[in-house]
CSV table of C-alpha atoms and ligand atoms in Angstrom, one decimal:
chain,number,residue,atom,x,y,z
A,3,MET,CA,74.7,266.8,-211.2
A,4,GLY,CA,72.3,266.0,-214.1
A,5,GLN,CA,72.4,267.7,-217.5
A,6,THR,CA,69.9,269.7,-219.5
A,7,LEU,CA,68.9,268.6,-223.0
A,8,TYR,CA,70.8,271.7,-224.3
A,9,ASP,CA,74.0,270.5,-222.7
A,10,LYS,CA,73.6,266.9,-223.9
A,11,VAL,CA,72.8,267.9,-227.5
A,12,PHE,CA,75.6,270.5,-227.5
A,13,ASP,CA,78.2,268.0,-226.2
A,14,ALA,CA,77.0,265.3,-228.6
A,15,HIS,CA,77.6,267.6,-231.6
A,16,THR,CA,80.8,269.3,-230.5
A,17,VAL,CA,83.7,268.5,-232.7
A,18,ARG,CA,86.3,270.4,-230.7
A,19,ARG,CA,87.0,273.5,-228.6
A,20,LEU,CA,88.4,276.3,-230.7
A,21,PRO,CA,91.4,278.4,-229.7
A,22,SER,CA,89.0,281.4,-229.5
A,23,GLY,CA,87.1,279.6,-226.7
A,24,GLN,CA,84.1,278.9,-228.9
A,25,TYR,CA,83.1,275.4,-229.9
A,26,GLN,CA,83.0,273.8,-233.4
A,27,VAL,CA,79.6,272.2,-233.5
A,28,LEU,CA,78.2,269.9,-236.2
A,29,MET,CA,74.8,270.9,-237.6
A,30,GLY,CA,72.5,267.9,-238.2
A,31,LEU,CA,70.1,269.8,-240.4
A,32,HIS,CA,70.5,272.9,-242.5
A,33,LEU,CA,67.4,274.5,-243.9
A,34,ILE,CA,67.7,277.2,-246.6
A,35,HIS,CA,65.5,279.6,-248.4
A,36,GLU,CA,65.7,282.2,-251.2
A,37,VAL,CA,66.5,285.3,-249.2
A,38,THR,CA,69.7,284.4,-247.2
A,39,SER,CA,71.2,281.7,-249.4
A,40,PRO,CA,72.2,283.4,-252.8
A,41,GLN,CA,75.3,285.2,-251.5
A,42,ALA,CA,76.4,282.1,-249.6
A,43,PHE,CA,76.3,280.0,-252.8
A,44,SER,CA,78.2,282.8,-254.6
A,45,MET,CA,80.9,282.7,-251.9
A,46,LEU,CA,81.1,278.9,-252.3
A,47,ARG,CA,81.6,279.3,-256.1
A,48,GLU,CA,84.2,282.0,-255.6
A,49,ARG,CA,86.3,279.6,-253.5
A,50,GLY,CA,85.6,276.5,-255.5
A,51,LEU,CA,83.9,274.8,-252.6
A,52,ARG,CA,81.1,272.2,-252.8
A,53,VAL,CA,78.2,271.6,-250.3
A,54,LEU,CA,79.7,269.0,-247.9
A,55,TYR,CA,76.4,267.3,-246.9
A,56,PRO,CA,73.8,268.0,-249.5
A,57,GLU,CA,71.7,265.2,-248.0
A,58,ARG,CA,71.5,267.3,-244.7
A,59,THR,CA,70.4,270.4,-246.6
A,60,PHE,CA,66.9,271.2,-247.7
A,61,ALA,CA,65.5,274.2,-249.5
A,62,THR,CA,62.2,276.0,-250.0
A,63,VAL,CA,60.9,279.4,-251.2
A,64,ASP,CA,58.7,281.4,-248.7
A,65,HIS,CA,59.4,285.1,-248.2
A,66,ILE,CA,59.1,286.3,-251.8
A,67,ILE,CA,56.4,284.0,-253.1
A,68,PRO,CA,53.1,285.8,-253.9
A,69,THR,CA,50.0,284.4,-252.2
A,70,HIS,CA,47.4,285.5,-254.8
A,71,SER,CA,49.0,283.2,-257.5
A,72,GLN,CA,52.2,281.2,-257.7
A,73,ALA,CA,52.0,281.1,-261.5
A,74,ARG,CA,55.4,281.5,-263.2
A,75,PRO,CA,57.0,283.7,-264.2
A,76,LEU,CA,56.2,285.6,-260.9
A,77,THR,CA,54.8,289.1,-261.7
A,78,ASP,CA,57.5,290.7,-259.7
A,79,ALA,CA,60.6,290.4,-261.9
A,80,GLN,CA,63.0,290.7,-258.9
A,81,ALA,CA,61.2,287.9,-257.1
A,82,GLU,CA,61.2,285.7,-260.2
A,83,GLU,CA,65.0,286.3,-260.5
A,84,MET,CA,65.6,285.3,-256.8
A,85,LEU,CA,63.5,282.2,-257.4
A,86,GLN,CA,65.5,281.2,-260.5
A,87,HIS,CA,68.7,281.8,-258.5
A,88,LEU,CA,67.5,279.3,-255.8
A,89,GLU,CA,66.5,276.8,-258.5
A,90,ARG,CA,69.9,277.0,-260.1
A,91,ASN,CA,71.7,276.7,-256.8
A,92,VAL,CA,69.8,273.6,-255.6
A,93,GLU,CA,70.3,272.0,-259.0
A,94,GLU,CA,74.0,272.7,-259.2
A,95,PHE,CA,74.8,271.7,-255.6
A,96,GLY,CA,72.4,268.7,-255.5
A,97,ILE,CA,70.1,269.9,-252.7
A,98,ARG,CA,66.5,268.6,-252.2
A,99,TYR,CA,64.1,271.5,-253.0
A,100,PHE,CA,60.5,271.6,-251.9
A,101,ALA,CA,59.1,273.1,-255.0
A,102,PRO,CA,55.8,274.9,-255.4
A,103,SER,CA,55.2,272.9,-258.6
A,104,ARG,CA,55.2,269.6,-256.6
A,105,GLY,CA,52.9,270.9,-253.8
A,106,GLU,CA,55.7,270.7,-251.3
A,107,GLN,CA,56.5,274.4,-250.8
A,108,GLY,CA,55.9,276.3,-247.6
A,109,ILE,CA,57.5,278.5,-244.9
A,110,VAL,CA,60.8,276.9,-243.9
A,111,HIS,CA,59.7,276.5,-240.3
A,112,VAL,CA,56.4,274.8,-241.3
A,113,ILE,CA,57.7,272.3,-243.8
A,114,GLY,CA,60.7,271.1,-241.7
A,115,PRO,CA,58.4,269.7,-239.0
A,116,GLU,CA,55.6,268.6,-241.3
A,117,ARG,CA,58.0,266.5,-243.4
A,118,GLY,CA,59.5,264.9,-240.3
A,119,LEU,CA,62.9,266.5,-241.0
A,120,THR,CA,62.9,268.2,-237.6
A,121,GLN,CA,63.7,265.6,-234.9
A,122,PRO,CA,64.6,265.6,-231.2
A,123,GLY,CA,68.3,265.8,-230.3
A,124,MET,CA,69.3,267.5,-233.6
A,125,THR,CA,71.2,270.7,-234.1
A,126,ILE,CA,69.3,272.7,-236.7
A,127,CYS,CA,70.2,276.0,-238.4
A,128,CYS,CA,68.7,278.2,-241.0
A,129,GLY,CA,69.4,281.7,-242.3
A,130,ASP,CA,66.2,282.9,-240.5
A,131,SER,CA,65.7,284.2,-237.0
A,132,HIS,CA,62.6,282.0,-236.3
A,133,THR,CA,64.5,278.8,-236.6
A,134,SER,CA,63.9,278.5,-232.9
A,135,THR,CA,60.5,277.1,-233.9
A,136,HIS,CA,62.1,273.6,-234.3
A,137,GLY,CA,63.1,273.5,-230.6
A,138,ALA,CA,59.5,272.3,-230.0
A,139,PHE,CA,60.8,268.8,-230.8
A,140,GLY,CA,63.7,268.9,-228.4
A,141,ALA,CA,66.2,270.2,-231.0
A,142,ILE,CA,68.7,272.9,-230.5
A,143,ALA,CA,67.7,275.2,-233.4
A,144,PHE,CA,68.7,278.8,-234.2
A,145,GLY,CA,69.0,281.4,-236.9
A,146,ILE,CA,72.3,282.2,-238.6
A,147,GLY,CA,73.6,285.0,-240.9
A,148,THR,CA,74.6,284.7,-244.5
A,149,SER,CA,78.3,284.1,-243.9
A,150,GLN,CA,77.4,281.3,-241.5
A,151,VAL,CA,75.0,279.8,-244.1
A,152,ARG,CA,78.2,279.6,-246.3
A,153,ASP,CA,80.2,278.0,-243.5
A,154,VAL,CA,77.5,275.4,-242.9
A,155,LEU,CA,77.1,274.6,-246.6
A,156,ALA,CA,80.9,274.2,-246.9
A,157,THR,CA,81.7,272.4,-243.6
A,158,GLN,CA,78.4,271.5,-241.9
A,159,CYS,CA,79.8,273.1,-238.8
A,160,LEU,CA,79.5,276.4,-236.9
A,161,ALA,CA,81.6,278.2,-234.3
A,162,LEU,CA,79.4,278.7,-231.3
A,163,ASP,CA,79.4,280.0,-227.8
A,164,ARG,CA,77.8,277.9,-225.2
A,165,LEU,CA,74.5,279.3,-223.8
A,166,ARG,CA,73.2,279.2,-220.3
A,167,VAL,CA,69.8,277.5,-219.8
A,168,ARG,CA,66.8,279.1,-218.2
A,169,ARG,CA,63.9,276.8,-217.4
A,170,ILE,CA,60.5,278.5,-217.8
A,171,GLU,CA,57.7,276.5,-216.2
A,172,VAL,CA,54.1,277.3,-216.9
A,173,ASN,CA,52.1,275.2,-214.5
A,174,GLY,CA,48.4,274.8,-213.8
A,175,ALA,CA,46.0,275.2,-216.8
A,176,LEU,CA,45.1,277.9,-219.3
A,177,ARG,CA,41.6,279.3,-219.2
A,178,PRO,CA,39.3,279.0,-222.2
A,179,GLY,CA,40.2,281.5,-225.0
A,180,VAL,CA,43.8,281.6,-224.0
A,181,TYR,CA,46.3,280.1,-226.4
A,182,ALA,CA,49.9,279.2,-226.9
A,183,LYS,CA,50.4,282.6,-228.5
A,184,ASP,CA,49.2,284.3,-225.4
A,185,VAL,CA,51.6,282.2,-223.3
A,186,ILE,CA,54.7,283.3,-225.3
A,187,LEU,CA,53.6,286.9,-225.4
A,188,TRP,CA,53.0,286.8,-221.7
A,189,ILE,CA,56.5,285.3,-221.1
A,190,ILE,CA,58.1,288.0,-223.3
A,191,ASN,CA,56.2,290.7,-221.5
A,192,ARG,CA,57.4,289.4,-218.1
A,193,LEU,CA,61.1,288.6,-219.0
A,194,GLY,CA,61.6,291.4,-221.6
A,195,VAL,CA,62.7,291.4,-225.2
A,196,HIS,CA,66.4,291.2,-224.1
A,197,GLY,CA,65.8,289.0,-221.0
A,198,GLY,CA,66.9,285.9,-222.9
A,199,VAL,CA,70.2,287.2,-224.3
A,200,GLY,CA,72.9,284.6,-223.7
A,201,TYR,CA,70.2,281.9,-222.8
A,202,ALA,CA,68.6,278.9,-224.3
A,203,TYR,CA,65.0,278.8,-223.0
A,204,GLU,CA,63.7,275.4,-221.8
A,205,TYR,CA,59.9,275.5,-221.7
A,206,ALA,CA,58.3,273.1,-219.3
A,207,GLY,CA,55.4,272.7,-216.8
A,208,GLU,CA,52.0,271.2,-217.0
A,209,VAL,CA,50.7,273.6,-219.7
A,210,LEU,CA,53.6,272.8,-222.0
A,211,ASP,CA,53.3,269.1,-221.2
A,212,ARG,CA,49.6,269.2,-222.4
A,213,PHE,CA,50.3,271.4,-225.5
A,214,SER,CA,50.3,269.8,-228.9
A,215,LEU,CA,53.5,269.9,-231.0
A,216,GLU,CA,52.0,272.8,-233.0
A,217,GLU,CA,51.3,274.8,-229.8
A,218,ARG,CA,54.9,274.1,-228.7
A,219,MET,CA,56.1,275.4,-232.0
A,220,THR,CA,54.2,278.7,-231.5
A,221,VAL,CA,55.9,279.1,-228.2
A,222,CYS,CA,59.4,278.2,-229.4
A,223,ASN,CA,59.0,280.3,-232.5
A,224,MET,CA,59.0,283.5,-230.5
A,225,SER,CA,62.0,282.6,-228.2
A,226,ILE,CA,64.1,284.9,-230.4
A,227,GLU,CA,61.7,287.8,-229.7
A,228,GLY,CA,62.5,287.3,-226.0
A,229,GLY,CA,66.2,287.6,-226.8
A,230,ALA,CA,66.9,283.8,-226.4
A,231,ARG,CA,69.0,282.3,-229.2
A,232,CYS,CA,66.9,279.2,-229.0
A,233,GLY,CA,64.1,277.6,-227.1
A,234,TYR,CA,63.0,274.0,-226.7
A,235,VAL,CA,60.7,271.6,-225.1
A,236,ASN,CA,61.9,268.1,-223.9
A,237,PRO,CA,60.6,265.4,-226.3
A,238,ASP,CA,57.8,263.1,-225.0
A,239,ALA,CA,55.1,260.9,-226.3
A,240,THR,CA,53.4,263.9,-228.0
A,241,THR,CA,56.6,264.5,-230.0
A,242,TYR,CA,56.9,260.9,-231.0
A,243,ALA,CA,53.2,260.6,-232.0
A,244,TYR,CA,53.6,263.7,-234.2
A,245,LEU,CA,56.7,262.4,-235.9
A,246,ARG,CA,55.7,258.8,-236.5
A,247,ASP,CA,55.3,257.9,-240.2
A,248,ARG,CA,56.3,261.4,-241.5
A,249,ASP,CA,58.3,261.3,-244.7
A,250,PHE,CA,61.8,261.8,-243.2
A,251,ALA,CA,61.2,260.2,-239.8
A,252,PRO,CA,63.0,257.0,-239.0
A,253,ALA,CA,61.1,253.8,-239.7
A,254,GLY,CA,61.2,250.2,-238.5
A,255,ALA,CA,64.1,249.3,-236.2
A,256,ALA,CA,65.6,252.7,-236.8
A,257,TRP,CA,62.5,254.3,-235.2
A,258,ASP,CA,62.9,252.2,-232.0
A,259,GLN,CA,66.6,253.1,-231.9
A,260,ALA,CA,65.7,256.8,-232.4
A,261,VAL,CA,63.2,256.9,-229.6
A,262,ARG,CA,65.8,255.4,-227.2
A,263,TRP,CA,68.2,258.2,-228.2
A,264,TRP,CA,65.4,260.8,-227.9
A,265,GLU,CA,64.5,259.6,-224.4
A,266,SER,CA,68.2,259.8,-223.4
A,267,ILE,CA,68.6,263.4,-224.3
A,268,ARG,CA,65.7,264.7,-222.2
A,269,SER,CA,66.9,267.0,-219.4
A,270,ASP,CA,67.7,265.0,-216.2
A,271,ALA,CA,65.5,265.5,-213.1
A,272,GLY,CA,68.4,267.0,-211.3
A,273,ALA,CA,69.7,269.1,-214.2
A,274,ALA,CA,71.4,272.4,-213.2
A,275,TYR,CA,69.8,275.5,-214.7
A,276,ALA,CA,71.2,279.1,-214.7
A,277,ASP,CA,67.7,280.0,-213.3
A,278,VAL,CA,64.1,278.8,-213.2
A,279,VAL,CA,61.1,281.0,-213.8
A,280,THR,CA,57.6,279.8,-212.9
A,281,MET,CA,54.3,281.1,-214.0
A,282,ARG,CA,50.7,280.0,-213.4
A,283,GLY,CA,48.6,279.2,-216.5
A,284,GLU,CA,45.5,280.6,-214.8
A,285,ASP,CA,47.0,284.0,-214.6
A,286,ILE,CA,47.5,284.3,-218.4
A,287,GLU,CA,45.0,286.4,-220.3
A,288,PRO,CA,44.6,286.9,-224.1
A,289,VAL,CA,47.4,289.3,-224.9
A,290,VAL,CA,47.7,292.1,-227.5
A,291,THR,CA,50.8,294.1,-228.3
A,292,TRP,CA,50.3,297.9,-228.4
A,293,GLY,CA,53.9,299.0,-229.2
A,294,ILE,CA,56.8,298.4,-231.5
A,295,THR,CA,58.4,295.4,-229.8
A,296,PRO,CA,56.8,292.1,-229.0
A,297,GLY,CA,57.3,292.8,-225.3
A,298,GLN,CA,55.1,296.0,-225.4
A,299,SER,CA,51.9,294.1,-224.8
A,300,THR,CA,48.9,294.0,-222.5
A,301,PRO,CA,46.1,291.7,-221.4
A,302,ILE,CA,43.2,292.6,-223.6
A,303,GLY,CA,41.1,293.9,-220.6
A,304,LEU,CA,43.5,296.4,-219.2
A,305,PRO,CA,44.1,300.0,-220.0
A,306,LEU,CA,47.4,300.7,-221.8
A,307,PRO,CA,50.3,301.3,-219.3
A,308,ALA,CA,51.5,304.7,-218.3
A,309,PRO,CA,55.0,305.5,-219.5
A,310,ALA,CA,55.9,306.3,-215.8
A,311,SER,CA,55.2,302.6,-215.0
A,312,PHE,CA,58.3,301.6,-217.0
A,313,PRO,CA,62.0,301.9,-215.9
A,314,GLU,CA,63.6,305.1,-216.9
A,315,SER,CA,65.8,303.3,-219.4
A,316,GLU,CA,62.7,302.2,-221.4
A,317,ARG,CA,60.7,305.4,-221.4
A,318,ALA,CA,62.0,306.9,-224.6
A,319,LEU,CA,61.1,303.6,-226.5
A,320,VAL,CA,57.6,303.6,-224.8
A,321,ASP,CA,57.0,307.2,-225.9
A,322,GLU,CA,58.2,306.4,-229.4
A,323,ALA,CA,55.8,303.4,-229.5
A,324,TYR,CA,52.8,305.4,-228.4
A,325,ARG,CA,53.6,308.1,-231.0
A,326,TYR,CA,54.1,305.6,-233.8
A,327,MET,CA,51.1,303.4,-233.0
A,328,GLN,CA,48.8,306.4,-232.4
A,329,LEU,CA,47.6,304.8,-229.2
A,330,GLU,CA,47.2,306.5,-225.8
A,331,PRO,CA,48.2,305.3,-222.4
A,332,GLY,CA,45.4,304.9,-219.9
A,333,LYS,CA,43.0,303.9,-222.7
A,334,PRO,CA,42.2,300.3,-223.7
A,335,VAL,CA,43.6,298.7,-226.9
A,336,LYS,CA,40.3,297.0,-227.1
A,337,GLY,CA,38.1,299.1,-229.5
A,338,ALA,CA,41.0,300.3,-231.7
A,339,ARG,CA,39.6,300.2,-235.2
A,340,ILE,CA,41.6,297.9,-237.5
A,341,ASP,CA,42.1,298.0,-241.3
A,342,VAL,CA,43.6,294.6,-241.9
A,343,ALA,CA,43.5,291.1,-240.3
A,344,PHE,CA,46.2,288.6,-241.1
A,345,ILE,CA,46.2,284.9,-240.0
A,346,GLY,CA,49.3,283.1,-241.0
A,347,SER,CA,53.1,283.0,-240.6
A,348,CYS,CA,55.5,280.5,-239.1
A,349,THR,CA,54.1,281.3,-235.7
A,350,ASN,CA,50.4,280.6,-236.4
A,351,GLY,CA,50.0,279.4,-240.0
A,352,ARG,CA,49.5,275.7,-239.2
A,353,LEU,CA,46.5,273.5,-239.7
A,354,SER,CA,45.5,273.5,-236.0
A,355,ASP,CA,45.5,277.4,-236.0
A,356,PHE,CA,43.0,277.5,-238.9
A,357,GLU,CA,41.0,274.6,-237.4
A,358,GLU,CA,40.7,276.5,-234.1
A,359,VAL,CA,39.5,279.7,-235.7
A,360,ALA,CA,37.1,277.8,-238.0
A,361,ARG,CA,35.6,276.0,-235.0
A,362,HIS,CA,34.4,279.4,-233.7
A,363,ILE,CA,33.1,280.8,-237.0
A,364,ARG,CA,31.6,277.8,-238.7
A,365,GLY,CA,27.9,278.0,-239.3
A,366,ARG,CA,27.5,281.1,-237.1
A,367,ARG,CA,26.9,283.8,-239.7
A,368,PHE,CA,29.9,285.8,-238.6
A,369,ARG,CA,31.1,288.2,-241.3
A,370,VAL,CA,34.3,290.2,-241.6
A,371,ALA,CA,33.5,293.9,-241.0
A,372,PRO,CA,33.1,295.8,-244.3
A,373,HIS,CA,36.0,298.1,-243.8
A,374,VAL,CA,38.5,295.2,-242.9
A,375,THR,CA,40.6,293.3,-245.4
A,376,ALA,CA,41.0,289.8,-243.8
A,377,MET,CA,43.6,287.3,-245.1
A,378,VAL,CA,44.1,283.6,-244.2
A,379,VAL,CA,47.5,282.4,-245.5
A,380,PRO,CA,48.4,278.7,-244.9
A,381,GLY,CA,52.0,278.1,-243.8
A,382,SER,CA,52.5,275.4,-246.5
A,383,GLN,CA,50.9,273.9,-249.6
A,384,GLN,CA,50.3,270.8,-247.5
A,385,VAL,CA,48.4,272.8,-244.9
A,386,ARG,CA,46.4,274.5,-247.7
A,387,HIS,CA,45.6,271.1,-249.2
A,388,GLU,CA,44.4,269.8,-245.9
A,389,MET,CA,42.3,272.9,-245.3
A,390,VAL,CA,40.6,272.4,-248.6
A,391,ARG,CA,40.1,268.7,-247.9
A,392,ARG,CA,38.4,269.5,-244.6
A,393,GLY,CA,36.3,272.4,-246.0
A,394,LEU,CA,38.0,275.0,-243.9
A,395,ASP,CA,38.7,277.3,-246.9
A,396,GLN,CA,34.9,277.4,-247.5
A,397,VAL,CA,34.3,278.3,-243.8
A,398,PHE,CA,36.7,281.2,-244.1
A,399,ARG,CA,35.4,282.4,-247.5
A,400,GLU,CA,31.8,282.4,-246.3
A,401,ALA,CA,32.8,284.6,-243.4
A,402,GLY,CA,34.5,287.0,-245.8
A,403,PHE,CA,38.2,286.0,-245.4
A,404,ASP,CA,40.4,285.9,-248.4
A,405,VAL,CA,42.1,282.4,-248.5
A,406,ARG,CA,45.5,282.6,-250.1
A,407,GLU,CA,48.3,280.4,-251.4
A,408,ALA,CA,51.1,279.4,-248.9
A,409,GLY,CA,53.9,281.7,-248.0
A,410,CYS,CA,55.2,284.3,-245.5
A,411,SER,CA,52.8,286.8,-246.9
A,412,MET,CA,52.2,289.9,-244.7
A,413,CYS,CA,54.4,288.7,-241.9
A,414,LEU,CA,57.4,290.5,-243.5
A,415,ALA,CA,55.9,291.8,-246.8
A,416,MET,CA,58.8,290.8,-249.1
A,417,ASN,CA,56.0,290.0,-251.5
A,418,PRO,CA,52.8,291.9,-252.7
A,419,ASP,CA,51.0,291.4,-249.4
A,420,ARG,CA,51.7,294.8,-247.7
A,421,LEU,CA,50.1,297.3,-245.4
A,422,GLU,CA,49.4,300.7,-247.0
A,423,GLY,CA,50.0,304.1,-245.2
A,424,SER,CA,49.4,303.8,-241.5
A,425,GLN,CA,46.9,300.9,-241.7
A,426,LEU,CA,46.4,299.1,-238.4
A,427,CYS,CA,46.8,295.3,-238.7
A,428,ALA,CA,45.6,292.6,-236.3
A,429,SER,CA,48.2,289.9,-237.0
A,430,SER,CA,49.0,286.4,-235.9
A,431,SER,CA,52.7,286.9,-236.8
A,432,ASN,CA,55.7,287.4,-234.5
A,433,ARG,CA,57.1,290.9,-235.1
A,434,ASN,CA,55.6,294.3,-234.7
A,435,PHE,CA,58.6,296.4,-235.5
A,436,LYS,CA,58.1,299.7,-237.3
A,437,GLY,CA,57.4,299.1,-241.0
A,438,ARG,CA,57.5,295.3,-240.6
A,439,GLN,CA,54.5,294.7,-242.7
A,440,GLY,CA,55.6,296.7,-245.8
A,441,SER,CA,54.5,300.2,-245.2
A,442,PRO,CA,57.0,302.5,-243.3
A,443,THR,CA,54.1,303.8,-241.2
A,444,GLY,CA,52.1,300.6,-241.0
A,445,ARG,CA,51.1,299.5,-237.5
A,446,THR,CA,51.0,295.9,-236.3
A,447,LEU,CA,49.2,294.4,-233.3
A,448,LEU,CA,50.3,290.9,-232.5
A,449,MET,CA,47.8,288.4,-231.0
A,450,SER,CA,46.5,284.9,-231.3
A,451,PRO,CA,44.7,283.7,-234.5
A,452,VAL,CA,41.4,283.5,-232.7
A,453,MET,CA,41.8,287.1,-231.5
A,454,VAL,CA,42.7,288.2,-235.0
A,455,ALA,CA,39.5,286.6,-236.3
A,456,ALA,CA,37.5,288.3,-233.5
A,457,ALA,CA,39.0,291.7,-234.5
A,458,ALA,CA,38.3,291.1,-238.2
A,459,ILE,CA,34.6,290.4,-237.4
A,460,ALA,CA,34.2,293.2,-234.8
A,461,GLY,CA,36.2,295.7,-237.1
A,462,GLU,CA,38.2,296.6,-234.0
A,463,VAL,CA,40.4,295.0,-231.4
A,464,ALA,CA,38.1,292.8,-229.4
A,465,ASP,CA,38.1,290.1,-226.7
A,466,ALA,CA,37.5,286.9,-228.6
A,467,ARG,CA,35.9,285.3,-225.6
A,468,GLU,CA,33.1,287.9,-225.9
A,469,VAL,CA,32.8,287.8,-229.7
A,470,PHE,CA,32.7,284.1,-229.9
A,471,GLY,CA,31.1,283.4,-226.5
A,472,ILE,CA,34.1,281.3,-225.4
A,473,THR,CA,33.2,279.9,-222.0
A,474,GLY,CA,33.6,276.5,-220.3
A,475,THR,CA,35.9,274.5,-218.2
A,476,THR,CA,39.7,275.1,-218.0
A,477,VAL,CA,41.6,273.8,-221.0
A,478,THR,CA,45.2,273.9,-222.2
B,5,LIG,S1,56.6,283.8,-241.6
B,5,LIG,FE1,57.6,285.7,-241.0
B,5,LIG,S2,59.0,285.2,-239.3
B,5,LIG,FE2,58.3,283.3,-240.3
B,5,LIG,S3,60.0,282.8,-241.8
B,5,LIG,FE3,58.4,284.0,-242.9
B,5,LIG,S4,59.0,286.2,-242.7
B,5,LIG,FE4,60.2,285.0,-241.2
């Protein structure tokens, strides 16, 4: 019986079986940021421990960094203090830090891949739920808690349960105006926000095969929103082309050796899966969430679902969602007046996201509606630099978008970018929980970046295919 990539990578990194039945697993790469690492470093100090593999540990600042200006000291004294803690910790423990002052800073899940740190066959962890993003390269990557951050700093290992593997195949082709974000929102809608609990998701099929690495990252990023601890795509020529010549990628003879290893860890043709789910790319529509979980979503053209159409066990949450979001079943989400539009985050804050939106607005006299605040926030300083080099920042500014500095921004609002009152936000981020974007009554609608741009221009939730006249042949 063949093996999956998950099983091969898990086995290759297993140190031993623990008496508890769990496995002691070596972590190849540990990414840290300012929010979940301070306590872990304090615990190391208290116990007189050092970081075992500083060369496998990399740090950045993303959640708290303001996006209007990164000038020091930060205007928020608490944020400045957190940043100084991080700087002291990386200095004391000898950890490579991607500092804003060097133009290397960004969201942890954007800079890992763009620097070539994220590679196939790795085990990767970070004190952040959306570490699943890195699975796009064929890595086993997942979020961990603060005490586990301490464990990995001190031992480079974690005690883990073995997951089952569900293969999710999306075959055929996507229709124009349908993006990777729609694919993952569609999957979560079908399988549920708890459907992946106990699973690793292996994404496959013709649509995933044709996706770029950045599109695969968007899909893997939201695995955790479907309950899966991690999600991955088997590495292939697209993966290797993305990685080649990046700062931390292997070079010379080491590159050839690495590619041989990467090829060997792909899931075997006859691999055994816990189950296999198949979907048709042609069936997928642009998706918008209407509720307070990423699974409460609808194709843009349909009326919002009746509470009675949900299982009894979900109805209380559905009622709560309608009350909180101030939306009505039976009516379309299309046409809901928005206040804020946000394009960014570790789901959709990469160069290709901004390029795709710019492709639709460039030279077409589109303007953000007067009542909408529209923000474009690059996922890293490198992405921002490239946007400026290609003139994308100008395209966005001319259309009325505010182009900011790199960071998590309004995805989580641990910085000055926050919703106010019950503002409704069209957002390219990954979570629409109550209060997620800073205001306890703020409301979030998740969608693709192109759909966010369409909503910003229309001033209300809109079908981007209509706003931008997206037609043509079938694409990925
Ligand atoms: S962009 Fe959002 S989801 Fe991603 S790391 Fe930052 S706060 Fe977390």
